[in-house]
Short mmCIF file of C-alpha atoms (C1' of nucleotides) in Angstrom, two decimals:
data_model
loop_
_atom_site.label_atom_id
_atom_site.label_comp_id
_atom_site.label_asym_id
_atom_site.label_seq_id
_atom_site.Cartn_x
_atom_site.Cartn_y
_atom_site.Cartn_z
CA MET C 9 -184.61 13.23 37.62
CA SER C 10 -181.47 14.51 39.30
CA ASP C 11 -180.89 18.15 40.06
CA GLN C 12 -177.76 18.05 37.99
CA LEU C 13 -179.66 16.86 34.95
CA HIS C 14 -182.24 19.59 35.49
CA GLU C 15 -179.57 22.24 35.63
CA ALA C 16 -177.83 20.87 32.58
CA LEU C 17 -181.04 20.88 30.56
CA GLU C 18 -181.65 24.43 31.67
CA MET C 19 -178.21 25.42 30.46
CA LEU C 20 -178.93 23.84 27.11
CA ARG C 21 -182.22 25.73 26.81
CA GLU C 22 -180.56 29.00 27.66
CA SER C 23 -177.98 28.38 24.97
CA GLY C 24 -180.71 27.82 22.43
CA VAL C 25 -179.76 24.20 21.91
CA ARG C 26 -182.55 21.78 21.13
CA ILE C 27 -183.07 18.93 23.52
CA THR C 28 -183.52 15.91 21.33
CA PRO C 29 -184.09 12.41 22.71
CA GLN C 30 -180.55 11.39 21.76
CA ARG C 31 -179.04 14.49 23.32
CA HIS C 32 -181.05 13.95 26.47
CA ALA C 33 -179.93 10.35 26.68
CA VAL C 34 -176.25 11.17 26.23
CA LEU C 35 -176.46 13.82 28.90
CA GLU C 36 -178.35 11.60 31.30
CA PHE C 37 -175.88 8.79 30.86
CA LEU C 38 -172.96 11.12 31.45
CA ILE C 39 -174.47 12.48 34.62
CA GLN C 40 -175.48 9.19 36.19
CA SER C 41 -172.17 7.60 35.26
CA GLU C 42 -169.67 7.37 38.07
CA LYS C 43 -167.01 6.52 35.51
CA HIS C 44 -165.60 8.89 32.94
CA PRO C 45 -166.84 7.29 29.76
CA THR C 46 -165.36 7.47 26.30
CA ALA C 47 -167.50 8.39 23.30
CA ASP C 48 -167.64 4.73 22.45
CA ASP C 49 -168.74 3.78 25.97
CA ILE C 50 -171.66 6.14 25.58
CA TYR C 51 -172.45 4.89 22.11
CA LYS C 52 -172.53 1.28 23.30
CA ALA C 53 -174.53 2.10 26.40
CA LEU C 54 -177.28 3.73 24.37
CA GLU C 55 -177.36 1.14 21.61
CA GLY C 56 -180.35 -0.58 23.18
CA LYS C 57 -182.44 2.54 23.46
CA PHE C 58 -181.39 4.05 20.12
CA PRO C 59 -180.49 1.25 17.74
CA ASN C 60 -180.11 3.68 14.85
CA MET C 61 -178.05 6.29 16.60
CA SER C 62 -174.83 7.20 14.83
CA VAL C 63 -171.44 7.58 16.51
CA ALA C 64 -171.31 11.01 14.93
CA THR C 65 -174.30 12.00 17.04
CA VAL C 66 -172.44 11.12 20.20
CA TYR C 67 -169.41 13.12 19.12
CA ASN C 68 -171.52 16.05 17.94
CA ASN C 69 -173.37 16.25 21.21
CA LEU C 70 -170.25 15.90 23.30
CA ARG C 71 -168.79 18.80 21.37
CA VAL C 72 -171.90 20.90 22.02
CA PHE C 73 -171.78 20.07 25.70
CA ARG C 74 -168.13 20.93 25.87
CA GLU C 75 -168.61 24.24 24.13
CA ILE C 76 -171.34 25.22 26.55
CA GLY C 77 -169.16 24.20 29.45
CA LEU C 78 -171.26 21.27 30.56
CA VAL C 79 -168.56 18.68 30.22
CA ARG C 80 -164.79 18.54 30.28
CA GLU C 81 -162.83 16.47 27.84
CA LEU C 82 -160.03 14.51 29.44
CA THR C 83 -157.17 13.38 27.25
CA TYR C 84 -154.81 10.91 28.79
CA GLY C 85 -152.11 8.79 27.30
CA ASP C 86 -154.49 6.20 25.94
CA SER C 87 -156.17 6.41 22.61
CA SER C 88 -159.54 7.94 23.33
CA SER C 89 -160.82 10.96 25.19
CA ARG C 90 -162.93 10.62 28.27
CA PHE C 91 -165.74 12.91 29.27
CA ASP C 92 -166.46 14.27 32.70
CA CYS C 93 -169.59 16.23 33.49
CA ASN C 94 -168.49 17.05 36.99
CA THR C 95 -167.49 20.64 36.39
CA SER C 96 -166.69 21.39 39.98
CA ASP C 97 -162.99 21.81 40.61
CA HIS C 98 -161.34 18.49 41.22
CA TYR C 99 -158.43 16.38 40.10
CA HIS C 100 -158.13 12.78 39.02
CA VAL C 101 -156.15 9.82 40.21
CA ILE C 102 -155.65 7.21 37.50
CA CYS C 103 -154.69 3.57 37.87
CA ASP C 104 -151.74 2.60 35.67
CA LYS C 105 -152.91 -1.00 35.58
CA CYS C 106 -156.66 -0.94 34.93
CA GLY C 107 -157.27 2.65 33.91
CA LYS C 108 -159.76 3.38 36.68
CA ILE C 109 -160.23 7.08 37.31
CA VAL C 110 -161.06 8.37 40.78
CA ASP C 111 -162.04 11.93 41.61
CA PHE C 112 -159.91 13.62 44.19
CA HIS C 113 -160.45 16.99 45.78
CA TYR C 114 -157.53 19.19 46.61
CA PRO C 115 -157.20 22.94 46.97
CA SER C 116 -156.58 24.35 43.53
CA LEU C 117 -152.95 25.01 42.70
CA GLU C 118 -153.28 28.72 42.22
CA GLU C 119 -149.74 29.40 43.32
CA VAL C 120 -148.41 27.29 40.48
CA GLU C 121 -150.41 29.34 38.01
CA SER C 122 -149.17 32.68 39.26
CA ILE C 123 -145.56 31.52 39.38
CA ALA C 124 -145.85 30.16 35.87
CA GLU C 125 -147.14 33.56 34.78
CA GLN C 126 -144.17 35.31 36.34
CA ILE C 127 -141.58 32.96 34.92
CA THR C 128 -142.91 32.56 31.42
CA GLY C 129 -144.82 35.77 30.76
CA PHE C 130 -147.90 33.84 29.70
CA ASP C 131 -151.44 34.96 30.51
CA VAL C 132 -152.34 31.81 32.37
CA SER C 133 -155.91 30.59 32.06
CA HIS C 134 -155.96 27.17 33.68
CA HIS C 135 -154.00 24.07 34.46
CA ARG C 136 -154.44 20.35 34.58
CA MET C 137 -153.00 17.78 36.89
CA GLU C 138 -153.36 14.06 37.30
CA VAL C 139 -151.86 11.65 39.77
CA TYR C 140 -150.99 8.13 38.63
CA GLY C 141 -150.54 4.94 40.57
CA THR C 142 -151.93 1.54 41.37
CA CYS C 143 -155.45 1.24 42.73
CA ASP C 144 -156.47 -1.03 45.58
CA SER C 145 -157.83 -3.81 43.41
CA CYS C 146 -154.70 -3.88 41.27
CA LYS C 147 -152.24 -3.99 44.14
CA PRO C 148 -150.39 -7.30 44.37
CA VAL C 149 -151.53 -9.40 47.31
CA THR C 150 -148.83 -9.50 49.98
CA SER C 151 -147.73 -12.98 50.98
CA HIS C 152 -147.02 -13.87 54.60
CA MET D 24 -121.37 16.73 19.85
CA SER D 25 -123.28 17.72 22.96
CA ASP D 26 -122.75 16.11 26.31
CA GLN D 27 -126.37 15.18 26.41
CA LEU D 28 -126.07 13.27 23.14
CA HIS D 29 -122.97 11.51 24.45
CA GLU D 30 -124.77 10.43 27.58
CA ALA D 31 -127.78 9.28 25.62
CA LEU D 32 -125.65 7.19 23.28
CA GLU D 33 -123.91 5.68 26.28
CA MET D 34 -127.28 4.73 27.74
CA LEU D 35 -128.25 3.06 24.50
CA ARG D 36 -125.01 1.09 24.45
CA GLU D 37 -125.49 -0.04 28.01
CA SER D 38 -128.97 -1.23 27.16
CA GLY D 39 -127.60 -3.28 24.29
CA VAL D 40 -129.42 -1.24 21.70
CA ARG D 41 -127.69 -0.75 18.36
CA ILE D 42 -126.92 2.73 17.29
CA THR D 43 -127.99 2.89 13.69
CA PRO D 44 -127.69 6.04 11.58
CA GLN D 45 -131.45 6.58 11.72
CA ARG D 46 -131.54 6.05 15.46
CA HIS D 47 -128.67 8.43 15.93
CA ALA D 48 -130.36 11.07 13.80
CA VAL D 49 -133.68 10.84 15.64
CA LEU D 50 -131.91 11.15 18.95
CA GLU D 51 -129.76 14.04 17.79
CA PHE D 52 -132.76 15.90 16.45
CA LEU D 53 -134.66 15.39 19.68
CA ILE D 54 -131.80 16.69 21.77
CA GLN D 55 -130.99 19.76 19.73
CA SER D 56 -134.68 20.62 19.40
CA GLU D 57 -135.90 23.31 21.73
CA LYS D 58 -139.46 22.38 20.80
CA HIS D 59 -141.19 19.19 21.76
CA PRO D 60 -141.63 17.59 18.38
CA THR D 61 -144.23 15.08 17.26
CA ALA D 62 -143.27 11.88 15.51
CA ASP D 63 -144.25 13.52 12.25
CA ASP D 64 -142.10 16.58 12.97
CA ILE D 65 -139.12 14.30 13.37
CA TYR D 66 -139.98 12.32 10.28
CA LYS D 67 -140.25 15.48 8.18
CA ALA D 68 -137.07 16.97 9.63
CA LEU D 69 -135.02 13.93 8.68
CA GLU D 70 -136.55 13.43 5.25
CA GLY D 71 -133.62 15.21 3.59
CA LYS D 72 -130.98 13.08 5.25
CA PHE D 73 -132.88 9.81 5.03
CA PRO D 74 -135.19 9.90 2.03
CA ASN D 75 -136.12 6.25 2.46
CA MET D 76 -136.75 6.28 6.17
CA SER D 77 -140.12 4.91 7.21
CA VAL D 78 -142.44 6.52 9.74
CA ALA D 79 -142.43 3.21 11.52
CA THR D 80 -138.74 3.67 12.19
CA VAL D 81 -139.41 6.95 13.93
CA TYR D 82 -142.11 5.40 16.07
CA ASN D 83 -140.03 2.31 16.79
CA ASN D 84 -137.09 4.35 17.94
CA LEU D 85 -139.20 6.68 20.02
CA ARG D 86 -140.62 3.62 21.75
CA VAL D 87 -137.14 2.28 22.39
CA PHE D 88 -136.01 5.62 23.79
CA ARG D 89 -139.06 5.81 25.99
CA GLU D 90 -138.59 2.32 27.35
CA ILE D 91 -134.99 3.06 28.26
CA GLY D 92 -136.10 6.28 29.91
CA LEU D 93 -134.38 8.62 27.49
CA VAL D 94 -137.52 10.47 26.45
CA ARG D 95 -140.90 11.25 27.88
CA GLU D 96 -144.06 11.04 25.80
CA LEU D 97 -146.38 13.98 26.30
CA THR D 98 -150.04 13.57 25.43
CA TYR D 99 -152.04 16.73 25.30
CA GLY D 100 -155.47 17.45 23.97
CA ASP D 101 -154.36 17.61 20.37
CA SER D 102 -154.11 14.65 18.10
CA SER D 103 -150.51 13.57 18.34
CA SER D 104 -148.01 12.84 21.08
CA ARG D 105 -145.00 15.02 21.61
CA PHE D 106 -141.61 13.85 22.76
CA ASP D 107 -139.37 15.46 25.31
CA CYS D 108 -135.85 14.29 25.94
CA ASN D 109 -135.36 16.58 28.88
CA THR D 110 -135.74 14.01 31.60
CA SER D 111 -134.98 16.37 34.44
CA ASP D 112 -138.00 17.21 36.56
CA HIS D 113 -139.93 20.06 35.06
CA TYR D 114 -143.41 21.09 34.01
CA HIS D 115 -144.78 22.64 30.83
CA VAL D 116 -146.69 25.80 30.03
CA ILE D 117 -148.67 25.48 26.81
CA CYS D 118 -150.09 28.27 24.65
CA ASP D 119 -153.79 27.78 23.90
CA LYS D 120 -153.45 29.76 20.69
CA CYS D 121 -150.30 28.55 18.94
CA GLY D 122 -149.46 25.39 20.86
CA LYS D 123 -146.01 26.55 21.92
CA ILE D 124 -144.63 24.57 24.84
CA VAL D 125 -142.31 26.22 27.33
CA ASP D 126 -140.43 24.41 30.07
CA PHE D 127 -141.04 25.63 33.55
CA HIS D 128 -139.27 24.61 36.73
CA TYR D 129 -141.17 24.39 39.95
CA PRO D 130 -140.61 22.35 43.08
CA SER D 131 -142.24 18.99 42.56
CA LEU D 132 -145.73 18.64 43.99
CA GLU D 133 -144.91 15.85 46.39
CA GLU D 134 -147.56 16.92 48.86
CA VAL D 135 -150.25 16.36 46.28
CA GLU D 136 -149.01 12.84 45.71
CA SER D 137 -149.00 11.90 49.36
CA ILE D 138 -152.43 13.39 49.95
CA ALA D 139 -153.81 11.59 46.94
CA GLU D 140 -152.44 8.37 48.41
CA GLN D 141 -154.16 8.99 51.71
CA ILE D 142 -157.51 9.90 50.19
CA THR D 143 -157.75 7.27 47.49
CA GLY D 144 -155.69 4.37 48.80
CA PHE D 145 -153.66 4.24 45.59
CA ASP D 146 -149.96 3.47 45.50
CA VAL D 147 -149.00 6.69 43.80
CA SER D 148 -146.13 6.52 41.34
CA HIS D 149 -146.09 9.90 39.63
CA HIS D 150 -148.14 12.85 38.47
CA ARG D 151 -148.41 15.22 35.57
CA MET D 152 -149.30 18.85 35.43
CA GLU D 153 -149.51 21.43 32.72
CA VAL D 154 -150.37 25.10 32.83
CA TYR D 155 -152.27 26.63 29.91
CA GLY D 156 -152.54 30.21 28.74
CA THR D 157 -151.61 32.72 26.08
CA CYS D 158 -147.98 33.25 25.23
CA ASP D 159 -146.37 36.61 24.66
CA SER D 160 -146.50 36.52 20.88
CA CYS D 161 -150.17 35.55 20.87
CA LYS D 162 -151.31 38.22 23.31
CA PRO D 163 -153.52 40.86 21.68
CA VAL D 164 -151.73 44.19 21.30
CA THR D 165 -153.15 46.68 23.79
CA SER D 166 -154.45 49.91 22.28
CA HIS D 167 -153.84 53.28 23.98
"C1'" DT O 13 -114.04 -16.25 7.27
"C1'" DA O 14 -118.59 -18.47 6.61
"C1'" DA O 15 -122.81 -19.59 8.56
"C1'" DA O 16 -126.31 -18.68 11.72
"C1'" DC O 17 -128.66 -15.64 14.35
"C1'" DT O 18 -130.64 -11.31 15.79
"C1'" DA O 19 -131.90 -6.64 15.47
"C1'" DT O 20 -133.40 -3.01 12.49
"C1'" DT O 21 -135.39 -0.90 8.68
"C1'" DT O 22 -138.57 -0.56 5.04
"C1'" DA O 23 -142.97 -0.77 2.75
"C1'" DT O 24 -147.37 -1.58 3.36
"C1'" DA O 25 -151.56 -2.76 5.46
"C1'" DA O 26 -154.55 -2.46 9.30
"C1'" DA O 27 -156.64 -0.56 13.34
"C1'" DG O 28 -158.83 2.86 15.94
"C1'" DA O 29 -160.57 7.49 16.99
"C1'" DT O 30 -162.39 11.41 15.20
"C1'" DT O 31 -164.13 14.59 11.70
"C1'" DA O 32 -166.38 15.83 7.28
"C1'" DT O 33 -170.06 15.35 3.93
"C1'" DA O 34 -174.41 14.75 2.04
"C1'" DA O 35 -178.98 13.26 2.49
"C1'" DT O 36 -182.80 12.88 5.38
"C1'" DG O 37 -185.65 14.06 9.15
"C1'" DT O 38 -187.57 17.14 12.68
"C1'" DA O 39 -188.70 21.17 15.04
"C1'" DA O 40 -189.49 26.34 14.98
"C1'" DT O 41 -191.17 30.38 12.71
"C1'" DA O 42 -193.26 33.54 9.62
"C1'" DT J 18 -198.41 25.77 4.98
"C1'" DA J 19 -193.88 27.15 3.35
"C1'" DT J 20 -189.53 28.33 4.81
"C1'" DT J 21 -185.71 28.05 7.51
"C1'" DA J 22 -182.53 26.27 10.73
"C1'" DC J 23 -180.98 22.64 13.39
"C1'" DA J 24 -180.07 17.41 14.21
"C1'" DT J 25 -179.46 12.93 12.98
"C1'" DT J 26 -178.00 9.25 10.13
"C1'" DA J 27 -174.99 6.73 7.13
"C1'" DT J 28 -170.92 6.75 5.13
"C1'" DA J 29 -166.53 8.14 3.67
"C1'" DA J 30 -162.31 10.32 4.71
"C1'" DT J 31 -158.55 11.66 7.63
"C1'" DC J 32 -155.09 11.15 10.86
"C1'" DT J 33 -152.15 8.86 14.17
"C1'" DT J 34 -150.27 4.79 15.53
"C1'" DT J 35 -149.39 -0.17 15.43
"C1'" DA J 36 -148.79 -4.67 13.12
"C1'" DT J 37 -146.82 -7.61 9.56
"C1'" DA J 38 -143.72 -9.48 6.43
"C1'" DA J 39 -139.82 -9.09 3.62
"C1'" DA J 40 -135.32 -7.24 3.04
"C1'" DT J 41 -131.04 -5.53 5.06
"C1'" DA J 42 -127.38 -5.03 8.12
"C1'" DG J 43 -124.82 -6.10 12.16
"C1'" DT J 44 -123.12 -9.58 15.59
"C1'" DT J 45 -121.82 -13.93 17.20
"C1'" DT J 46 -120.09 -18.33 16.86
"C1'" DA J 47 -118.15 -22.31 14.89
#
DNA sequence: TAAACTATTTATAAAGATTATAATGTAATA
DNA sequence: TATTACATTATAATCTTTATAAATAGTTTA
């Protein structure tokens, strides 16, 4: 079992949240997934193991995880939210063509936050940023 | 009639798009609106003038405007898209409490784009960024 | 101008994602 | 064990957006 899963389970315990088989499975899938799955991705992936599991269970658990701070919900232009359990600071690069999402580390844009505070008078709490483009596999092949 | 509306109508003409009364009204509302309305906001705002107008018309026209490049569609965490006809480069600061959206000018983060290109191998086309926090009217009153 | 064609609107249905509800099941506690 | 609280399931409901088909209006062409 990965360290990350261990830590996550510990966080659940500390929050007084029961660790049910379904909850464990959703969490495990999220952590081992390199992608950033949608609720439906998770639901489909666990269909084999839990044939009777309800979509509502997936959504409920994702909400619990989000409230505890275990996962981040990513809302892009497309219809459904994606879930990311990598809570370390990072940004995402998203392919316009195939929707692939790649993590991308960059020093946090703290200056933007403080300038926004000065200009707008908001108490700034956080920001989000994504970069869009065409990934390697979607680039047109150059002809010679 | 505002210059911006004039320009927008000109762009529609050049694109060979008919300027119907409904289309004109949607565009006018978008331009005069300081907010960043949802499709439903627009629909409700024009109910008086066009009692028979269909929601589909609002969506259709917003799609047309977007395709021409007259408006930007903003997708945040909440359920529905918002539409912004300010096409000049700017970012948004969003209030976590009341949802207010304030425009905010900041030099474009071109460095981020080029670094993302180098790290990920994507052909980067654009990026998005929003800053979140609490606006002035939603700040708790400090007690002395 | 009349006919033909095209774009647009309307009304409605359908799709898709998410949330709410109620009943059932399961674990924790006294 | 009885009680309570939490979770899951199944299902319905909600909400946003898109699709479809019919009706309408505008444009083009003969």
